[in-house]
Coordinates of C-alpha atoms in Angstrom, one line a residue:
Chain A
X291 CA 10.1 4.8 15.0
X292 CA 6.8 3.7 13.6
X293 CA 6.0 7.2 12.5
X294 CA 9.5 7.5 11.0
X295 CA 8.7 4.3 9.1
X296 CA 5.3 5.4 7.8
X297 CA 6.4 8.9 6.9
X298 CA 9.4 7.6 5.0
X299 CA 7.3 4.9 3.3
X300 CA 4.8 7.5 2.2
X301 CA 7.5 9.5 0.5
X302 CA 8.8 6.4 -1.2
X303 CA 5.3 5.2 -2.3
X304 CA 4.6 8.6 -3.9
X305 CA 7.3 7.8 -6.4
X306 CA 6.9 4.1 -6.7
X307 CA 3.6 2.6 -7.3
X308 CA 4.9 -0.9 -6.8
X309 CA 5.0 -0.4 -3.1
X310 CA 2.4 -2.2 -1.1
X311 CA 1.9 -2.2 2.7
X312 CA 0.4 -5.2 4.5
X313 CA -0.4 -5.2 8.2
X314 CA -1.7 -7.9 10.5
X315 CA -4.3 -5.8 12.2
X316 CA -1.8 -3.4 13.7
X317 CA -0.8 0.3 13.0
X318 CA -3.8 1.9 14.6
X319 CA -3.3 5.7 14.7
X320 CA -0.1 5.5 12.6
X321 CA -1.0 3.8 9.3
X322 CA -4.2 5.8 8.5
X323 CA -2.1 8.4 6.7
X324 CA -0.7 5.8 4.3
X325 CA -4.1 4.1 3.8
X326 CA -5.7 7.4 3.0
X327 CA -3.2 8.3 0.4
X328 CA -2.8 4.9 -1.1
X329 CA -6.0 3.0 -0.4
X330 CA -5.4 0.4 -3.2
X331 CA -1.9 -0.3 -1.9
X332 CA -2.7 -0.9 1.7
X333 CA -4.2 -4.1 3.1
X334 CA -5.0 -5.1 6.6
X335 CA -4.8 -8.8 6.2
X336 CA -6.1 -9.4 9.7
X337 CA -4.7 -11.4 12.5
X338 CA -3.2 -14.0 10.2
X339 CA 0.6 -13.5 10.0
X340 CA 1.4 -16.7 8.1
X341 CA -1.2 -15.8 5.5
X342 CA 0.1 -12.2 5.4
X343 CA 3.7 -13.3 4.6
X344 CA 2.4 -15.8 2.0
X345 CA 0.4 -13.1 0.4
X346 CA 3.5 -10.8 0.4
X347 CA 5.3 -13.6 -1.4
X348 CA 2.6 -13.8 -4.1
X349 CA 2.6 -10.0 -4.5
X350 CA 6.3 -9.9 -4.8
X351 CA 6.5 -12.7 -7.4
X352 CA 4.1 -10.5 -9.4
X353 CA 6.5 -7.6 -9.2
X354 CA 5.4 -5.6 -6.1
X355 CA 7.7 -4.1 -3.5
X356 CA 6.0 -5.4 -0.3
X357 CA 6.3 -4.1 3.2
X358 CA 4.9 -6.4 5.9
X359 CA 4.2 -5.2 9.4
X360 CA 3.5 -6.6 12.8
X361 CA 4.9 -6.8 16.3
X362 CA 8.3 -8.5 16.1
X363 CA 7.5 -11.9 17.6
X364 CA 4.3 -12.3 15.4
X365 CA 6.0 -11.5 12.2
X366 CA 9.3 -13.3 12.8
X367 CA 8.1 -16.3 14.8
X368 CA 4.4 -16.9 14.0
X369 CA 5.2 -16.7 10.3
X370 CA 8.8 -18.0 10.4
X371 CA 8.3 -20.8 8.0
X372 CA 6.6 -18.6 5.5
X373 CA 9.5 -16.1 5.9
X374 CA 12.0 -18.9 5.5
X375 CA 10.5 -20.5 2.4
X376 CA 8.0 -18.2 0.7
X377 CA 10.3 -15.1 1.1
X378 CA 13.9 -16.1 1.6
X379 CA 14.1 -19.3 -0.4
X380 CA 12.4 -17.4 -3.3
X381 CA 14.7 -14.4 -2.6
X382 CA 11.9 -11.9 -2.9
X383 CA 11.6 -8.1 -2.6
X384 CA 9.8 -8.2 0.7
X385 CA 10.7 -6.0 3.7
X386 CA 9.5 -7.4 7.1
X387 CA 9.0 -4.5 9.5
X388 CA 8.8 -5.6 13.1
X389 CA 7.8 -3.1 15.8
X390 CA 8.7 -3.5 19.4
X391 CA 12.2 -4.8 19.3
X392 CA 13.6 -6.1 22.6
X393 CA 11.6 -5.2 25.6
X394 CA 9.9 -2.2 24.0
X395 CA 6.4 -3.5 24.8
X396 CA 7.5 -3.7 28.5
X397 CA 4.5 -4.3 30.8
X398 CA 2.6 -6.1 28.0
X399 CA 4.6 -9.2 29.0
X400 CA 6.8 -11.9 27.4
X401 CA 4.6 -12.8 24.5
X402 CA 5.1 -9.3 23.1
X403 CA 8.8 -9.1 23.8
X404 CA 11.4 -9.6 21.0
X405 CA 14.2 -11.7 22.4
X406 CA 15.2 -14.2 19.8
X407 CA 14.3 -12.5 16.6
X408 CA 17.7 -11.3 15.5
X409 CA 19.1 -14.7 15.9
X410 CA 16.5 -16.5 13.9
X411 CA 16.2 -13.9 11.2
X412 CA 20.0 -13.8 10.6
X413 CA 20.1 -17.5 10.3
X414 CA 18.1 -17.3 7.1
X415 CA 20.1 -17.1 3.8
X416 CA 19.3 -14.0 1.7
X417 CA 17.9 -12.1 4.7
X418 CA 19.3 -8.6 5.5
X419 CA 18.8 -7.8 9.2
X420 CA 18.8 -4.2 10.5
X421 CA 18.1 -2.9 14.0
X422 CA 18.1 0.9 13.9
X423 CA 18.7 2.7 17.1
X424 CA 17.3 6.2 16.5
X425 CA 15.1 8.0 14.0
X426 CA 18.1 8.7 11.7
X427 CA 19.1 5.1 11.5
X428 CA 15.5 4.1 11.1
X429 CA 14.9 6.4 8.2
X430 CA 18.1 5.4 6.5
X431 CA 17.3 1.8 7.0
X432 CA 14.0 2.2 5.2
X433 CA 15.6 4.3 2.4
X434 CA 18.5 1.9 1.9
X435 CA 16.5 -1.3 2.0
X436 CA 14.1 0.2 -0.5
X437 CA 17.0 0.0 -3.0
X438 CA 17.6 -3.7 -2.6
X439 CA 15.4 -6.4 -4.2
X440 CA 16.1 -9.1 -1.7
X441 CA 14.5 -9.9 1.7
X442 CA 15.1 -7.7 4.6
X443 CA 14.0 -7.5 8.3
X444 CA 14.0 -4.2 10.1
X445 CA 13.6 -4.4 13.8
X446 CA 12.0 -1.1 14.9
X447 CA 11.6 0.1 18.5
X448 CA 8.3 1.7 19.3
X449 CA 8.2 5.4 19.5
X450 CA 9.8 8.4 21.2
X451 CA 13.4 7.4 20.6
X452 CA 15.6 10.5 20.7
X453 CA 18.0 11.3 17.9
X454 CA 21.4 10.2 18.8
X455 CA 23.2 11.0 15.5
X456 CA 23.0 14.8 15.5
X457 CA 25.5 15.8 12.9
X458 CA 24.6 13.6 9.9
X459 CA 25.8 15.7 7.1
X460 CA 29.1 13.8 7.0
X461 CA 27.5 10.5 7.6
X462 CA 26.9 8.0 4.8
X463 CA 24.6 5.3 6.0
X464 CA 25.2 2.0 4.3
X465 CA 23.7 -1.4 4.8
X466 CA 26.4 -3.5 6.3
X467 CA 28.4 -0.7 7.7
X468 CA 28.7 0.3 11.4
X469 CA 28.7 3.9 12.5
X470 CA 31.6 5.2 14.5
X471 CA 30.4 7.7 17.1
X472 CA 33.7 8.0 18.9
X473 CA 37.1 6.5 18.3
X474 CA 38.8 5.9 21.7
X475 CA 41.3 3.3 22.8
X476 CA 41.3 0.3 25.0
X477 CA 37.6 0.1 25.8
X478 CA 35.0 0.0 23.0
X479 CA 31.2 0.2 23.6
X480 CA 29.3 -1.4 20.8
X481 CA 25.6 -1.5 20.4
X482 CA 22.6 -2.1 18.1
X483 CA 19.0 -1.2 17.9
X484 CA 17.1 0.3 20.8
X485 CA 20.1 0.1 23.2
X486 CA 21.7 3.0 21.3
X487 CA 20.0 5.6 23.6
X488 CA 21.2 3.9 26.7
X489 CA 24.6 3.2 25.3
X490 CA 24.9 6.9 24.5
X491 CA 24.1 7.8 28.1
X492 CA 26.7 5.2 29.4
X493 CA 29.3 6.7 27.0
X494 CA 28.6 10.2 28.4
X495 CA 28.5 9.0 32.0
X496 CA 31.8 7.2 31.7
X497 CA 33.3 10.4 30.3
X498 CA 32.0 12.3 33.3
X499 CA 33.3 9.7 35.8
X500 CA 36.7 8.9 34.3
X501 CA 37.4 11.8 32.0
X502 CA 37.8 9.2 29.3
X503 CA 35.9 9.0 26.0
X504 CA 35.7 5.3 25.3
X505 CA 35.2 4.0 21.8
X506 CA 31.6 4.0 20.8
X507 CA 30.1 2.4 17.7
X508 CA 26.6 1.7 16.5
X509 CA 25.8 -1.4 14.5
X510 CA 22.5 -0.8 12.8
X511 CA 23.1 -3.7 10.4
X512 CA 23.4 -7.1 12.0
X513 CA 23.5 -9.0 8.7
X514 CA 25.7 -8.6 6.8
X515 CA 27.8 -7.7 9.8
X516 CA 30.6 -5.1 9.2
X517 CA 33.4 -7.7 9.3
X518 CA 36.0 -5.2 8.1
X519 CA 35.3 -2.9 11.0
X520 CA 35.2 -5.7 13.6
X521 CA 38.6 -6.9 12.6
X522 CA 39.9 -3.3 12.7
X523 CA 38.6 -2.7 16.2
X524 CA 39.9 -6.0 17.4
X525 CA 43.3 -4.8 16.5
X526 CA 42.8 -1.5 18.3
X527 CA 40.8 -2.2 21.4
X528 CA 41.6 -4.4 24.4
X529 CA 38.0 -4.7 25.6
X530 CA 34.8 -4.7 23.7
X531 CA 31.6 -4.2 25.6
X532 CA 28.5 -5.3 23.5
X533 CA 25.1 -4.0 24.3
X534 CA 21.8 -5.4 22.9
X535 CA 18.2 -5.9 23.9
X536 CA 18.1 -9.4 22.7
X537 CA 19.0 -12.9 23.9
X538 CA 22.7 -13.5 24.6
X539 CA 22.3 -16.3 22.1
X540 CA 22.6 -15.4 18.5
X541 CA 22.4 -11.6 18.4
X542 CA 25.1 -8.9 18.2
X543 CA 27.5 -10.5 20.6
X544 CA 27.3 -13.8 18.7
X545 CA 27.7 -12.2 15.3
X546 CA 30.8 -10.4 16.4
X547 CA 32.3 -13.4 18.1
X548 CA 31.7 -15.5 15.0
X549 CA 33.7 -13.0 12.9
X550 CA 36.6 -12.8 15.4
X551 CA 37.1 -16.4 16.1
X552 CA 37.7 -17.3 12.5
X553 CA 40.8 -15.2 12.5
X554 CA 44.4 -15.5 13.8
X555 CA 43.7 -14.4 17.4
X556 CA 47.4 -13.6 17.8
X557 CA 46.9 -10.6 15.6
X558 CA 44.4 -9.1 17.9
X559 CA 44.9 -6.5 20.6
X560 CA 41.5 -7.6 21.9
X561 CA 41.6 -9.5 25.2
X562 CA 38.0 -9.9 26.0
X563 CA 34.4 -9.3 25.0
X564 CA 32.0 -8.3 27.7
X565 CA 28.5 -8.9 26.4
X566 CA 25.4 -7.4 27.8
X567 CA 22.3 -9.1 26.6
X568 CA 19.2 -10.8 27.9
X569 CA 20.2 -13.9 29.6
X570 CA 18.8 -17.3 28.6
X571 CA 15.9 -17.1 31.0
X572 CA 12.2 -16.1 30.7
X573 CA 11.3 -13.3 33.1
X574 CA 8.0 -12.7 34.8
X575 CA 9.3 -9.3 35.9
X576 CA 6.6 -6.8 35.3
X577 CA 7.2 -3.2 34.3
X578 CA 8.4 -0.8 31.7
X579 CA 11.2 -1.5 29.3
X580 CA 13.6 0.3 31.7
X581 CA 12.4 -1.7 34.7
X582 CA 12.7 -5.0 33.0
X583 CA 16.2 -4.1 31.9
X584 CA 17.1 -3.7 35.5
X585 CA 15.7 -7.2 36.2
X586 CA 18.1 -8.5 33.6
X587 CA 21.0 -6.4 34.9
X588 CA 20.9 -4.5 31.6
X589 CA 20.3 -1.1 33.2
X590 CA 22.7 1.7 32.8
X591 CA 24.1 1.5 36.3
X592 CA 24.9 -2.2 36.1
X593 CA 26.8 -1.7 32.8
X594 CA 28.7 1.4 34.0
X595 CA 29.8 -0.6 37.1
X596 CA 31.3 -3.3 34.9
X597 CA 33.0 -0.8 32.6
X598 CA 34.5 1.0 35.6
X599 CA 35.9 -2.3 36.8
X600 CA 37.6 -2.8 33.4
X601 CA 38.9 0.7 33.5
X602 CA 40.4 0.0 36.9
X603 CA 42.1 -3.1 35.6
X604 CA 43.6 -1.0 32.8
X605 CA 44.7 1.7 35.1
X606 CA 46.5 -0.8 37.4
Chain B
X244 CA -7.4 -31.9 -27.4
X245 CA -9.8 -34.8 -27.6
X246 CA -10.5 -36.9 -24.6
X247 CA -8.6 -39.7 -26.2
X248 CA -5.5 -37.6 -26.7
X249 CA -5.7 -36.4 -23.1
X250 CA -5.8 -40.0 -22.0
X251 CA -2.8 -40.8 -24.2
X252 CA -0.9 -37.8 -22.7
X253 CA -1.7 -38.8 -19.1
X254 CA -0.7 -42.3 -19.8
X255 CA 2.7 -41.1 -21.2
X256 CA 3.1 -39.0 -18.0
X257 CA 2.3 -42.0 -15.8
X258 CA 5.0 -44.0 -17.5
X259 CA 7.5 -41.2 -16.9
X260 CA 6.5 -40.9 -13.3
X261 CA 6.9 -44.7 -12.8
X262 CA 10.3 -44.5 -14.2
X263 CA 11.2 -41.5 -12.0
X264 CA 10.0 -43.2 -8.8
X265 CA 11.6 -46.5 -9.6
X266 CA 15.0 -45.0 -10.5
X267 CA 15.1 -42.7 -7.5
X268 CA 13.4 -45.0 -5.0
X269 CA 11.5 -42.0 -3.8
X270 CA 8.1 -41.7 -2.1
X271 CA 4.8 -40.1 -3.2
X272 CA 3.9 -42.0 -6.3
X273 CA 0.4 -42.4 -5.0
X274 CA 0.1 -38.6 -4.6
X275 CA 1.5 -38.0 -8.0
X276 CA -0.9 -40.4 -9.7
X277 CA -4.0 -38.9 -8.0
X278 CA -3.3 -35.4 -9.2
X279 CA -1.9 -36.2 -12.6
X280 CA -5.1 -36.1 -14.8
X281 CA -6.0 -32.7 -13.3
X282 CA -2.5 -31.4 -14.3
X283 CA -2.9 -32.9 -17.8
X284 CA -6.2 -31.1 -18.3
X285 CA -4.8 -27.8 -16.8
X286 CA -1.7 -27.7 -18.9
X287 CA -3.2 -29.0 -22.2
X288 CA -6.7 -27.3 -22.0
X289 CA -6.9 -24.6 -19.4
X290 CA -3.8 -22.7 -18.7
X291 CA -2.8 -19.7 -20.8
X292 CA 0.9 -20.6 -20.7
X293 CA 3.1 -20.7 -23.7
X294 CA 6.8 -20.4 -24.5
X295 CA 6.0 -16.9 -25.7
X296 CA 4.2 -15.5 -22.7
X297 CA 6.2 -17.4 -20.0
X298 CA 8.2 -14.3 -18.9
X299 CA 5.2 -12.0 -18.7
X300 CA 2.9 -11.2 -15.8
X301 CA -0.1 -11.8 -18.0
X302 CA 0.0 -15.6 -18.2
X303 CA -1.8 -17.9 -16.0
X304 CA 0.0 -19.4 -13.0
X305 CA -0.2 -22.7 -11.2
X306 CA 0.9 -23.5 -7.7
X307 CA 1.3 -27.1 -6.7
X308 CA 0.9 -26.5 -3.0
X309 CA 0.9 -30.3 -2.4
X310 CA 4.5 -30.1 -3.5
X311 CA 5.3 -33.8 -2.8
X312 CA 3.4 -34.7 -6.0
X313 CA 6.3 -33.1 -7.8
X314 CA 6.9 -36.0 -10.1
X315 CA 3.5 -35.4 -11.6
X316 CA 4.2 -31.7 -12.3
X317 CA 7.7 -32.2 -13.5
X318 CA 6.5 -34.9 -15.9
X319 CA 3.8 -32.7 -17.4
X320 CA 6.1 -29.8 -17.7
X321 CA 8.6 -32.0 -19.6
X322 CA 5.9 -33.2 -22.0
X323 CA 4.8 -29.6 -22.6
X324 CA 8.4 -28.6 -23.3
X325 CA 8.7 -26.4 -20.2
X326 CA 11.3 -28.6 -18.6
X327 CA 14.3 -30.3 -20.3
X328 CA 13.9 -34.1 -20.4
X329 CA 17.4 -34.6 -19.2
X330 CA 16.4 -33.1 -15.9
X331 CA 13.7 -35.7 -15.5
X332 CA 16.2 -38.6 -15.6
X333 CA 18.1 -37.3 -12.6
X334 CA 15.1 -36.6 -10.4
X335 CA 15.9 -37.0 -6.7
X336 CA 19.4 -38.3 -7.5
X337 CA 22.9 -37.0 -6.6
X338 CA 23.7 -34.0 -8.7
X339 CA 20.3 -33.9 -10.2
X340 CA 18.2 -30.7 -10.9
X341 CA 14.9 -31.8 -9.5
X342 CA 14.4 -32.4 -5.8
X343 CA 11.5 -34.4 -4.4
X344 CA 9.4 -31.4 -3.9
X345 CA 9.0 -28.4 -6.2
X346 CA 11.9 -26.0 -6.8
X347 CA 10.6 -23.2 -9.0
X348 CA 14.1 -22.3 -10.3
X349 CA 14.2 -25.4 -12.5
X350 CA 11.7 -24.1 -15.0
X351 CA 10.5 -20.7 -16.1
X352 CA 7.0 -22.1 -16.1
X353 CA 7.2 -22.5 -12.3
X354 CA 6.5 -19.5 -10.0
X355 CA 6.5 -21.1 -6.6
X356 CA 8.6 -23.6 -4.7
X357 CA 6.6 -25.8 -2.4
X358 CA 7.0 -28.8 -0.1
X359 CA 5.8 -27.6 3.2
X360 CA 2.1 -28.0 3.2
X361 CA -0.2 -25.1 3.8
X362 CA 1.8 -22.3 2.1
X363 CA 0.5 -22.3 -1.5
X364 CA -3.0 -20.8 -1.0
X365 CA -1.8 -17.6 0.6
X366 CA 0.8 -17.2 -2.2
X367 CA -1.9 -17.7 -4.7
X368 CA -4.0 -15.1 -3.0
X369 CA -1.1 -12.6 -3.3
X370 CA -0.7 -13.4 -7.0
X371 CA -4.5 -13.1 -7.6
X372 CA -4.5 -9.8 -5.6
X373 CA -1.6 -8.4 -7.7
X374 CA -3.5 -9.2 -10.9
X375 CA -6.6 -7.4 -9.6
X376 CA -4.4 -4.4 -8.6
X377 CA -2.8 -4.3 -12.1
X378 CA -6.1 -5.1 -13.9
X379 CA -4.6 -8.3 -15.4
X380 CA -7.1 -10.9 -16.4
X381 CA -5.5 -14.2 -15.7
X382 CA -6.2 -17.3 -13.6
X383 CA -4.2 -18.4 -10.6
X384 CA -4.6 -22.1 -10.0
X385 CA -3.7 -23.5 -6.6
X386 CA -3.7 -27.3 -6.1
X387 CA -4.1 -28.5 -2.6
X388 CA -4.1 -31.9 -1.0
X389 CA -7.0 -33.0 1.1
X390 CA -4.7 -33.8 4.0
X391 CA -3.2 -30.4 3.5
X392 CA -6.5 -28.9 4.5
X393 CA -5.6 -29.8 8.1
X394 CA -3.2 -26.8 8.0
X395 CA -4.7 -23.6 9.6
X396 CA -2.8 -21.4 7.2
X397 CA -5.0 -22.8 4.4
X398 CA -8.1 -21.4 6.0
X399 CA -6.4 -18.1 6.6
X400 CA -5.8 -17.9 2.9
X401 CA -9.3 -19.0 2.2
X402 CA -10.7 -16.3 4.4
X403 CA -8.7 -13.7 2.4
X404 CA -9.7 -15.2 -1.0
X405 CA -13.4 -14.6 -0.6
X406 CA -12.9 -11.4 1.4
X407 CA -11.1 -10.0 -1.6
X408 CA -13.5 -11.7 -4.0
X409 CA -10.7 -13.2 -5.9
X410 CA -12.7 -14.7 -8.8
X411 CA -9.4 -15.1 -10.7
X412 CA -8.3 -17.7 -8.1
X413 CA -9.1 -21.3 -8.8
X414 CA -8.5 -23.8 -6.0
X415 CA -8.4 -27.5 -6.8
X416 CA -8.4 -30.0 -4.0
X417 CA -6.9 -33.3 -4.9
X418 CA -9.2 -35.4 -2.6
X419 CA -7.6 -38.8 -2.8
X420 CA -8.9 -39.7 0.7
X421 CA -5.5 -40.7 2.3
X422 CA -3.0 -38.7 4.2
X423 CA 0.2 -39.7 6.0
X424 CA -1.0 -41.9 8.8
X425 CA -4.7 -42.1 8.4
X426 CA -7.5 -41.7 6.0
X427 CA -8.3 -38.0 5.5
X428 CA -11.8 -38.6 6.8
X429 CA -10.4 -39.7 10.2
X430 CA -8.9 -36.3 10.7
X431 CA -11.4 -34.1 8.9
X432 CA -14.7 -35.4 7.8
X433 CA -15.3 -34.9 4.0
X434 CA -18.7 -33.4 4.3
X435 CA -17.5 -31.0 6.9
X436 CA -14.7 -30.0 4.7
X437 CA -17.0 -29.3 1.8
X438 CA -19.2 -27.2 4.1
X439 CA -16.2 -25.2 5.3
X440 CA -15.5 -24.0 1.7
X441 CA -19.2 -23.2 1.2
X442 CA -19.5 -21.4 4.5
X443 CA -16.7 -19.1 3.3
X444 CA -18.7 -18.3 0.2
X445 CA -16.7 -20.1 -2.4
X446 CA -18.3 -21.5 -5.5
X447 CA -17.8 -25.2 -4.8
X448 CA -17.9 -28.0 -7.3
X449 CA -17.3 -31.7 -6.7
X450 CA -16.1 -33.8 -9.6
X451 CA -14.4 -37.0 -10.5
X452 CA -10.8 -35.9 -10.7
X453 CA -10.0 -38.4 -13.4
X454 CA -12.9 -37.5 -15.8
X455 CA -11.8 -34.9 -18.4
X456 CA -15.4 -34.2 -19.3
X457 CA -16.3 -33.2 -15.8
X458 CA -13.1 -31.1 -15.7
X459 CA -14.2 -29.3 -18.9
X460 CA -17.7 -28.7 -17.5
X461 CA -16.4 -27.0 -14.3
X462 CA -13.2 -25.5 -15.5
X463 CA -13.9 -24.9 -19.2
X464 CA -15.3 -21.4 -18.7
X465 CA -12.8 -18.6 -19.3
X466 CA -13.5 -17.0 -15.9
X467 CA -15.6 -17.4 -12.8
X468 CA -17.9 -15.1 -10.9
X469 CA -16.6 -16.0 -7.5
X470 CA -13.5 -17.6 -6.1
X471 CA -13.9 -21.2 -6.9
X472 CA -13.0 -24.5 -5.3
X473 CA -13.1 -27.7 -7.3
X474 CA -13.1 -30.7 -5.0
X475 CA -11.7 -33.4 -7.2
X476 CA -12.5 -36.9 -6.0
X477 CA -9.4 -38.9 -7.0
X478 CA -7.9 -42.2 -6.4
X479 CA -4.5 -42.3 -4.7
X480 CA -2.2 -44.3 -7.0
X481 CA -4.7 -44.1 -9.9
X482 CA -3.5 -45.9 -13.0
X483 CA -1.7 -48.9 -11.7
X484 CA -4.0 -51.4 -10.1
X485 CA -1.9 -52.6 -7.2
X486 CA -1.3 -49.0 -6.1
X487 CA -4.9 -47.8 -6.1
X488 CA -6.5 -46.6 -2.8
X489 CA -3.6 -47.8 -0.7
X490 CA -2.1 -45.5 1.9
X491 CA 1.3 -47.3 1.7
X492 CA 1.8 -46.0 -1.8
X493 CA 2.2 -42.6 -0.3
X494 CA 5.6 -43.9 0.8
X495 CA 6.7 -46.9 -1.2
X496 CA 8.6 -46.9 -4.4
X497 CA 8.1 -49.7 -6.9
X498 CA 10.7 -52.5 -6.8
X499 CA 11.9 -54.1 -10.0
X500 CA 9.1 -56.6 -10.2
X501 CA 6.4 -54.0 -9.5
X502 CA 8.0 -51.6 -12.0
X503 CA 7.8 -54.2 -14.8
X504 CA 4.3 -55.0 -13.8
X505 CA 3.2 -51.4 -13.7
X506 CA 4.9 -50.5 -16.9
X507 CA 3.1 -53.4 -18.6
X508 CA -0.2 -52.3 -17.3
X509 CA 0.3 -48.8 -18.5
X510 CA 1.3 -50.0 -21.9
X511 CA -1.8 -52.2 -22.2
X512 CA -4.1 -49.3 -21.4
X513 CA -3.1 -47.3 -24.5
X514 CA -3.3 -49.7 -27.4

């Protein structure tokens, strides 16, 4: 997704000389293209994230469209107060690009994992939060946030994510709108960000195992969350399974629950939400993203087992 | 403006500040009084900021990074006609427009909201960098507190300032020697602090922060060759004798008796 980001940004920057890219010493082997083409619009601020976000604020006040890049925890947490005040309170045209959402940095360890970022970013007023799940969603996220003049946070994965949305001619990507991949009934699988690939495999496997195509939606925008769609699906589905590579606290599951609980629950067909997320526990489990998911029971097999259990309940 | 007129203006501002702090019972009068004369000089002599150029990118900008000295900035803005006087009267009060720190939305002359220490310099670096990119010749002034220099983010900004050779960036340290719980020197020794700026290759001046002539001498030039730091030695609470050099006036607001006494003192000064 980093290359999707840089390639898309280069296209945008060709036509808009207000665009400036700041990095906190990261982007090696990916950003050189941008730097070569726009040397006076690229700055490696160095390993000083708070400074970088403050500088982004100053640039944006002076009219620039600023893209700020680092690994998710460093840009959202190290610089959180600067994001909160210098960017959000001032409501500036700054896009925070975080790489390595969820457990994408795998064996690098906990300091490089992004577990709480969605919850803290969405708690900020004026902040738009996106977690694209494949290169299509990533490119569209960059293109659509370019059009807005208010703060946004885009949580990228790392690289090598496969394209999940294959037929996109009829798709119209919009900030704040979920994407329906399949409309089923009874069971709905709902995901965001880098869990999209695994969700797609689960969806296909469930079909193989039960001959049933469950509902399957992607939520690339966490904030503003697609309230309309959430209410619609709660009136159609009995079980919603949420899937995110983020803490159980404050991410996709929380966002959806917040919307649902404000309504007249009697109007819902929905009986339960079954959330899959990172439990509220640090892990010293060492390994790849896939391996650590297993340590947290977020692997494909664990989730399929649970969905099959639900399916059994429905059938009986 | 003559020195005498500047003194008259600063005295006027001190009276406004005293009124604001007395009415609202809010803290930080000591901090407002130490920075005030610098603000008077900047807004009356230095900054290229007029009603006509307020909405352009070409004018000078000022960031009060030590945002708790808000009363000083708000009072000067009101004297200059950049802030409605009615807003001053409801400072820090229910339904008022002005909070205890700086909210930039209250005046077009303000670019940056501040209040959490350590943010302003990086923002100033961004503004100065943008001017360089756009080949605009203006000055970005960032006012820091000396206690504020404890914050690491300040030194991150400082590192970038000289790295980018932002000679359009003017940093002023309001060195009033007191911070929240101790003297500034107890936390970071003054001489070390001066050396820190010098070691980062700033042009460093030390002046009396209440002396308009020294301000003119160091800030009077239209532009600088290097990013510049003016360490202004000031007196916390300057202007009212019983407040001067006392840490507690970081926190206290004048009671009725102190208010009357203070007002009298200020009135006597300009006669």
